[in-house]
Coordinates of C-alpha atoms and ligand atoms in Angstrom, one line a residue:
N1 CA 23.7 -16.4 -6.2
N2 CA 23.5 -16.3 -2.4
G3 CA 22.0 -19.7 -2.1
I4 CA 18.4 -18.4 -2.1
K5 CA 16.2 -21.3 -3.3
K6 CA 12.6 -21.5 -4.5
P7 CA 10.4 -22.5 -1.6
K8 CA 9.1 -26.1 -2.3
G9 CA 5.5 -26.4 -3.3
Y10 CA 5.0 -22.7 -2.8
T11 CA 5.1 -20.0 -5.4
V12 CA 5.8 -16.3 -5.1
S13 CA 5.4 -14.1 -8.2
Y14 CA 7.0 -10.7 -8.6
H15 CA 5.4 -8.2 -10.9
A16 CA 7.6 -5.3 -12.0
N17 CA 7.8 -3.3 -15.1
P18 CA 11.0 -1.1 -15.3
E19 CA 9.3 1.2 -17.8
M20 CA 7.4 3.0 -15.1
E21 CA 10.4 3.6 -12.8
Q22 CA 11.6 6.4 -15.1
M23 CA 8.5 8.6 -14.6
H24 CA 8.8 12.0 -12.9
F25 CA 6.1 13.7 -10.9
G26 CA 8.2 16.9 -10.9
Q27 CA 11.3 18.2 -9.2
K28 CA 10.0 18.8 -5.7
H29 CA 7.2 16.2 -5.6
P30 CA 7.8 13.6 -2.9
M31 CA 6.6 10.6 -5.0
K32 CA 9.7 9.1 -6.7
P33 CA 9.0 6.1 -8.9
W34 CA 12.8 5.7 -8.9
R35 CA 12.5 4.1 -5.5
L36 CA 11.2 1.0 -7.4
T37 CA 14.5 0.7 -9.3
L38 CA 16.3 0.8 -6.0
T39 CA 14.0 -1.9 -4.6
N40 CA 14.5 -4.2 -7.6
K41 CA 18.2 -3.7 -7.6
I42 CA 18.5 -4.9 -4.0
V43 CA 16.1 -7.8 -4.6
M44 CA 18.2 -9.0 -7.5
A45 CA 21.5 -8.3 -5.8
Y46 CA 20.5 -10.8 -3.1
G47 CA 19.5 -13.3 -5.8
M48 CA 15.8 -13.3 -4.7
H49 CA 14.7 -13.4 -8.3
E50 CA 15.9 -17.1 -8.4
A51 CA 13.3 -17.9 -5.8
M52 CA 10.3 -16.2 -7.5
D53 CA 8.4 -16.2 -10.8
I54 CA 9.3 -12.9 -12.3
Y55 CA 6.8 -11.2 -14.7
I56 CA 7.1 -7.9 -16.6
P57 CA 3.4 -7.0 -16.6
R58 CA 1.5 -5.5 -19.4
A59 CA -0.4 -2.2 -19.2
A60 CA -4.1 -2.5 -18.2
S61 CA -6.5 -1.7 -21.0
S62 CA -8.8 1.3 -20.7
Q63 CA -11.7 -1.1 -20.5
E64 CA -10.2 -2.8 -17.4
L65 CA -9.6 0.6 -15.8
K66 CA -13.3 1.4 -16.4
D67 CA -14.3 -1.7 -14.3
F68 CA -14.0 0.7 -11.4
H69 CA -13.4 4.2 -12.8
R70 CA -15.9 6.4 -14.6
G71 CA -15.4 6.4 -18.4
D72 CA -15.0 10.1 -18.8
Y73 CA -12.2 10.2 -16.1
I74 CA -10.2 7.5 -17.9
D75 CA -10.7 9.2 -21.2
F76 CA -9.4 12.4 -19.6
L77 CA -6.3 10.6 -18.2
Q78 CA -5.7 9.1 -21.6
R79 CA -5.9 12.4 -23.5
V80 CA -4.5 15.1 -21.2
T81 CA -1.0 16.4 -21.6
P82 CA 1.0 18.7 -19.3
S83 CA 0.4 21.7 -21.5
D84 CA -3.4 21.4 -22.0
N85 CA -4.7 20.6 -18.5
T86 CA -7.4 23.3 -18.1
W87 CA -7.9 25.3 -14.9
D88 CA -11.5 25.5 -13.7
P89 CA -12.1 28.9 -12.2
D90 CA -15.2 27.8 -10.3
S91 CA -13.6 25.1 -8.2
Q92 CA -10.1 26.8 -8.4
T93 CA -8.6 23.4 -9.5
Y94 CA -7.6 21.5 -12.5
A95 CA -10.0 18.8 -13.8
Y96 CA -10.6 15.6 -11.8
N97 CA -8.7 16.9 -8.8
T98 CA -5.3 16.9 -10.7
G99 CA -2.9 19.7 -9.7
D100 CA -0.2 19.9 -7.0
D101 CA -0.6 16.5 -5.4
C102 CA -1.6 14.8 -8.6
P103 CA 0.3 16.6 -11.4
I104 CA -0.2 15.8 -15.1
F105 CA 3.2 14.7 -16.2
D106 CA 4.6 13.2 -19.5
G107 CA 3.7 9.5 -19.7
L108 CA 1.1 9.7 -16.9
Y109 CA -1.4 7.4 -18.6
N110 CA 1.3 4.9 -19.3
Y111 CA 2.4 5.0 -15.7
C112 CA -1.2 4.5 -14.4
S113 CA -2.0 1.6 -16.8
L114 CA 1.3 -0.1 -16.0
Y115 CA 0.9 -0.2 -12.2
A116 CA -2.8 -1.2 -12.6
G117 CA -1.9 -3.9 -15.1
A118 CA 0.7 -5.2 -12.6
S119 CA -1.9 -5.5 -9.8
L120 CA -4.4 -7.1 -12.1
D121 CA -1.8 -9.7 -13.3
A122 CA -0.8 -10.4 -9.7
A123 CA -4.4 -10.9 -8.7
R124 CA -5.0 -13.3 -11.6
K125 CA -1.9 -15.4 -10.6
L126 CA -3.6 -15.9 -7.3
T127 CA -7.1 -16.7 -8.7
N128 CA -5.4 -19.1 -11.2
H129 CA -3.6 -20.9 -8.3
Q130 CA -0.3 -20.1 -10.1
S131 CA 0.9 -18.1 -7.1
N132 CA 0.5 -18.3 -3.3
I133 CA 1.8 -14.8 -2.9
A134 CA 1.9 -12.1 -5.7
I135 CA 4.0 -9.0 -5.2
N136 CA 3.6 -5.6 -6.9
W137 CA 5.6 -2.8 -5.3
S138 CA 4.5 -0.3 -7.9
G139 CA 0.8 -0.6 -6.8
G140 CA -1.0 0.1 -3.6
L141 CA -2.3 3.6 -4.7
H142 CA -5.2 3.7 -2.2
H143 CA -6.5 7.2 -2.5
A144 CA -7.8 7.2 -6.1
K145 CA -11.5 7.6 -6.4
K146 CA -14.0 6.4 -9.1
N147 CA -13.9 9.8 -10.8
E148 CA -11.0 11.7 -9.5
A149 CA -7.3 11.6 -8.6
S150 CA -6.3 12.1 -4.9
G151 CA -3.1 12.1 -2.9
F152 CA -0.6 11.1 -5.6
C153 CA -3.0 8.3 -6.8
Y154 CA -4.8 8.4 -10.2
I155 CA -6.0 4.8 -10.7
N156 CA -7.0 2.6 -7.7
D157 CA -5.2 -0.6 -8.6
I158 CA -6.2 -2.0 -5.3
V159 CA -9.9 -1.8 -6.0
L160 CA -9.3 -3.3 -9.5
A161 CA -7.3 -6.2 -8.0
I162 CA -9.9 -6.8 -5.3
L163 CA -12.7 -6.8 -7.9
Q164 CA -10.7 -9.5 -9.7
L165 CA -10.3 -11.5 -6.6
L166 CA -14.1 -11.2 -5.9
L167 CA -14.8 -13.1 -9.1
H168 CA -13.4 -16.2 -7.3
H169 CA -13.4 -15.4 -3.6
P170 CA -16.4 -14.9 -1.4
R171 CA -14.6 -12.6 1.2
V172 CA -11.4 -10.5 0.8
L173 CA -9.6 -8.9 3.7
Y174 CA -7.8 -5.6 2.8
I175 CA -5.1 -4.5 5.3
D176 CA -3.3 -1.1 4.9
I177 CA -0.2 -0.2 6.8
D178 CA 0.6 3.0 4.9
V179 CA 0.7 6.0 7.3
H180 CA -2.2 7.5 5.5
H181 CA -5.8 6.3 5.6
G182 CA -6.8 3.9 2.8
D183 CA -9.9 6.0 2.0
G184 CA -10.3 5.2 -1.7
V185 CA -10.5 1.4 -1.0
E186 CA -12.7 1.9 2.0
Q187 CA -15.1 4.1 0.0
A188 CA -15.3 1.7 -2.9
F189 CA -16.4 -1.3 -0.7
W190 CA -18.2 0.8 2.0
S191 CA -21.6 -0.9 1.4
T192 CA -20.6 -4.5 0.8
D193 CA -19.7 -7.3 3.3
R194 CA -17.6 -9.2 0.7
V195 CA -14.6 -7.0 1.5
M196 CA -13.4 -6.0 5.0
T197 CA -11.1 -3.0 4.9
L198 CA -8.7 -2.4 7.8
S199 CA -6.4 0.7 7.8
F200 CA -3.7 1.6 10.3
H201 CA -2.8 5.3 10.0
K202 CA -2.0 8.6 11.6
Y203 CA -5.3 10.3 12.2
N204 CA -5.9 14.0 12.7
R205 CA -9.0 15.3 10.9
A206 CA -7.8 18.8 10.4
E207 CA -4.1 18.4 10.0
F208 CA -3.2 15.1 8.4
F209 CA -4.2 13.9 4.9
P210 CA -6.8 12.7 4.0
G211 CA -8.5 13.5 7.4
T212 CA -10.8 10.4 7.3
G213 CA -10.5 7.1 9.1
A214 CA -11.8 7.7 12.7
L215 CA -12.3 4.6 14.9
D216 CA -16.1 4.9 14.7
D217 CA -16.2 5.1 10.8
T218 CA -17.0 1.5 10.4
G219 CA -19.4 1.3 7.4
P220 CA -22.9 2.5 6.7
I221 CA -24.7 3.6 9.9
N222 CA -27.8 1.7 8.8
N223 CA -27.4 -1.8 10.3
A224 CA -29.5 -3.2 7.5
S225 CA -26.7 -2.4 5.0
A226 CA -24.4 -5.3 4.3
G227 CA -21.4 -3.1 4.7
A228 CA -22.1 -2.1 8.3
H229 CA -19.1 -2.9 10.6
H230 CA -16.9 -4.0 7.6
S231 CA -14.8 -0.9 7.4
L232 CA -12.3 -0.9 10.3
N233 CA -10.0 2.0 11.2
V234 CA -7.0 2.1 13.6
P235 CA -6.3 5.9 14.1
L236 CA -2.9 6.6 15.6
H237 CA -0.9 9.5 16.9
D238 CA 2.6 10.6 16.1
G239 CA 5.7 8.5 17.0
I240 CA 4.3 5.0 17.5
E241 CA 7.2 2.5 18.2
D242 CA 8.1 -1.0 17.1
A243 CA 6.8 -3.1 20.0
Q244 CA 3.5 -1.1 20.2
Y245 CA 2.9 -1.3 16.5
I246 CA 3.6 -5.0 16.2
K247 CA 1.4 -5.9 19.2
L248 CA -1.4 -3.6 17.9
F249 CA -1.2 -5.1 14.4
E250 CA -1.4 -8.7 15.7
D251 CA -4.1 -7.9 18.3
V252 CA -6.3 -6.4 15.6
V253 CA -5.5 -8.5 12.5
K254 CA -5.8 -11.9 14.3
P255 CA -9.4 -11.4 15.5
C256 CA -10.4 -9.9 12.1
V257 CA -9.2 -13.1 10.3
R258 CA -10.9 -15.3 13.0
Q259 CA -14.2 -13.5 12.8
Y260 CA -14.4 -12.5 9.1
K261 CA -12.8 -15.7 7.7
P262 CA -11.5 -14.2 4.5
T263 CA -10.5 -16.5 1.6
A264 CA -7.9 -14.0 0.3
I265 CA -5.9 -11.1 1.8
V266 CA -4.6 -7.9 0.1
L267 CA -1.8 -6.2 2.1
Q268 CA -0.8 -2.6 1.2
C269 CA 2.7 -2.1 2.6
G270 CA 3.1 1.7 2.3
A271 CA 6.6 2.4 3.7
D272 CA 5.8 6.0 4.8
S273 CA 4.9 4.4 8.2
L274 CA 8.7 3.9 8.7
G275 CA 10.6 6.2 11.0
G276 CA 12.4 9.0 9.2
D277 CA 10.0 9.1 6.3
R278 CA 9.8 12.5 4.6
L279 CA 5.9 12.7 5.0
G280 CA 5.3 10.1 7.7
C281 CA 5.4 10.6 11.5
F282 CA 5.8 7.1 13.0
N283 CA 8.9 5.6 14.7
V284 CA 8.7 2.1 13.2
N285 CA 11.8 0.2 12.1
I286 CA 12.1 -1.9 8.9
K287 CA 12.1 -5.1 11.0
A288 CA 8.8 -4.2 12.7
H289 CA 7.2 -3.1 9.4
G290 CA 8.3 -6.5 8.0
A291 CA 6.9 -8.3 11.0
C292 CA 3.4 -7.3 9.8
V293 CA 4.1 -8.9 6.5
A294 CA 5.4 -12.1 8.1
F295 CA 2.4 -12.2 10.4
V296 CA -0.1 -12.0 7.5
K297 CA 1.8 -14.6 5.6
K298 CA 1.3 -17.1 8.4
F299 CA -2.5 -17.3 7.7
N300 CA -1.5 -19.2 4.6
L301 CA -4.2 -17.6 2.4
P302 CA -3.7 -16.3 -1.2
L303 CA -1.9 -13.0 -0.6
L304 CA -1.5 -10.0 -2.8
V305 CA 1.3 -7.8 -1.5
L306 CA 1.4 -4.2 -2.7
G307 CA 3.5 -1.0 -2.2
G308 CA 2.0 2.4 -1.6
G309 CA 3.5 5.5 0.0
G310 CA 7.2 5.8 1.1
Y311 CA 9.1 9.0 0.6
T312 CA 12.6 8.4 1.8
P313 CA 13.6 6.1 -1.1
R314 CA 16.7 4.5 0.5
N315 CA 14.5 3.2 3.3
V316 CA 11.6 2.3 1.1
A317 CA 13.8 0.1 -1.0
K318 CA 15.3 -1.7 2.0
A319 CA 11.9 -2.3 3.5
W320 CA 10.4 -3.7 0.4
A321 CA 13.4 -5.8 -0.4
Y322 CA 13.4 -7.2 3.1
E323 CA 9.6 -7.9 2.8
T324 CA 10.2 -9.7 -0.5
S325 CA 12.7 -12.0 1.4
L326 CA 10.0 -12.7 4.1
C327 CA 7.5 -13.6 1.4
I328 CA 9.9 -16.2 -0.1
G329 CA 10.9 -17.3 3.4
A330 CA 14.6 -16.7 2.7
E331 CA 17.1 -15.7 5.3
V332 CA 19.2 -12.8 3.9
H333 CA 22.3 -11.3 5.3
P334 CA 21.6 -7.9 6.8
N335 CA 24.5 -6.3 4.9
L336 CA 23.7 -5.3 1.3
P337 CA 25.7 -7.4 -1.2
A338 CA 28.8 -5.6 -2.2
H339 CA 27.8 -5.8 -5.9
T340 CA 24.4 -4.0 -5.3
P341 CA 24.0 -1.3 -7.9
F342 CA 23.8 2.3 -6.5
L343 CA 25.4 1.0 -3.3
E344 CA 27.1 4.4 -2.9
H345 CA 23.6 5.9 -2.6
F346 CA 23.2 4.3 0.8
G347 CA 26.0 6.2 2.4
N348 CA 27.4 4.6 5.6
E349 CA 24.3 2.5 6.1
K350 CA 25.0 -0.4 3.8
T351 CA 22.6 -2.7 5.7
L352 CA 18.9 -3.6 5.3
F353 CA 18.3 -2.4 8.8
P354 CA 19.6 1.2 9.0
K355 CA 19.2 3.4 12.1
L356 CA 16.2 5.5 11.2
D357 CA 15.7 9.1 12.3
F358 CA 13.4 9.0 15.3
T359 CA 14.2 12.5 16.6
R360 CA 11.4 14.4 14.7
Y361 CA 8.3 12.8 16.5
E362 CA 7.8 12.1 20.1
N363 CA 5.6 9.1 20.9
K364 CA 2.1 10.4 21.6
N365 CA 0.5 6.9 21.8
S366 CA -0.1 5.8 25.4
R367 CA -0.7 2.2 26.3
V368 CA -4.2 3.1 27.5
Y369 CA -5.0 4.8 24.2
L370 CA -3.9 1.8 22.1
E371 CA -5.9 -0.6 24.4
S372 CA -9.0 1.5 23.8
V373 CA -8.4 1.3 20.0
V374 CA -8.2 -2.5 20.2
M375 CA -11.4 -2.6 22.3
G376 CA -13.2 -0.4 19.7
I377 CA -12.2 -2.8 17.0
M378 CA -13.3 -5.9 19.0
E379 CA -16.7 -4.2 19.6
Q380 CA -17.2 -3.9 15.8
L381 CA -16.2 -7.5 15.2
R382 CA -18.8 -8.7 17.7
Y383 CA -21.5 -7.6 15.2
L384 CA -20.1 -10.1 12.6
Q385 CA -21.2 -13.3 14.4
G386 CA -24.7 -14.3 13.5
Ligands
TV1_401 C1 4.4 18.9 -5.2 C2 5.6 19.4 -4.7 C3 3.4 18.3 -4.3 C4 5.9 19.2 -3.4 C5 2.9 17.5 -2.1 C6 2.5 16.1 1.4 C7 3.7 18.1 -3.0 C8 3.2 17.3 -0.8 C9 5.0 18.6 -2.5 C10 2.3 16.7 0.1 C11 4.5 17.8 -0.4 C12 0.4 15.8 0.9 C13 -2.3 17.3 1.2 C14 -3.2 19.7 1.0 C15 -4.5 18.2 0.2 C16 -3.0 18.4 0.4 C17 0.7 6.8 -2.2 C18 -5.3 20.6 -0.1 C19 6.1 18.0 1.3 C20 -0.2 6.7 -1.0 C21 -0.6 11.6 -0.2 C22 -0.5 12.8 0.7 C23 -0.1 10.3 0.4 C24 -1.2 14.0 0.1 C25 -0.2 9.2 -0.6 C26 -1.0 15.3 1.0 C27 0.0 7.8 0.0 N1 1.3 15.6 1.8 N2 5.3 18.4 -1.2 N3 1.0 16.4 -0.2 N4 -4.7 19.6 0.7 N5 -1.8 16.3 0.4 O1 -2.1 17.4 2.4 O2 -1.0 7.5 1.0 O3 1.2 7.7 0.6 O4 4.8 17.6 0.9
CA402 CA1 -3.1 3.0 6.3
ZN403 ZN1 0.9 7.3 2.5

């Protein structure tokens, strides 16, 4: 291998089931489970698997899925086939918000129960003290609701994993760097103070999915509710750049950890916040995206690392492989190993840190705007003391 060693006294577990990588959402659909194959090939080509405990996770049981989701919705996912999904003429949609964004494809239920099983196994490795960091790149599907699909997400594996952590942990901090708002996770824990949710995202109520996550949406308005001030949102404009993003992330996450004192952290690493993403609109490089992971690791708390969005597969795979190396604390050569499968797929950019396409989005985030966002977050955190 490349001399990558297991870190001493420190365990990283990697949960990946190749069965789900073969799934297809449909020809033109931006979600490509195949990006996970690409990620795993890079991880293995570097020999990173030598430094981690590798698990091929089982599928979650329908009972486990029902710990968050409504029974009739899970029964529907289990039963429905591409040919028999029924159109509801009243709402002009298919059942449970399936349709264009969330199509019914062959193997859908298997796909859902596999990524959920992986997140549950990963969470259990943390609560058993068998891992310090547990990674599931197939999870992080933050839009799924209790009784409906949303934004390419059917089962909310993040909510299920956090519920698992809450059996052993008094407080869990959820951090979400996907370019979209982590609305499903926010909604699930809106009225509790045992989970703090913190999402960084592009925000435009009318024009960018899902349209929620304004700076002042911080939990129930009623101060008597435990959840008040425990949902934090960092709304951003197009084109945010590396230095701004890293500073903002650190300026927000550090005081959240200091004030909230979580005993475990869940980090959703959606890679659609990278520059050049097919659906995203930020100008963040892979090194800066990874800097967020490295920063969170430094708190030395049990850490669940999840995937999420990411629609330019060659960049997603590099980002997640690089972030795997940061989790194990291994220095990897920036050039992809010559024996990496699918190397031809990466064209001229056979490096972990390609030049991304920043031409599509001009930076609309002023220094003054970002300072006002940090102030807004600090204001919420002041309510937590006492
Ligand atoms: C089929 C084929 C579906 C091509 C969907 C982009 C497609 C999109 C497609 C698409 C697309 C969205 C909306 C509009 C809701 C709709 C994994 C009624 C080229 C976590 C989910 C984004 C992001 C949903 C998921 C969004 C995640 N954008 N081509 N669909 N309205 N949906 O805007 O956060 O990354 O785009
Ligand atoms: Ca986000
Ligand atoms: Zn996204």
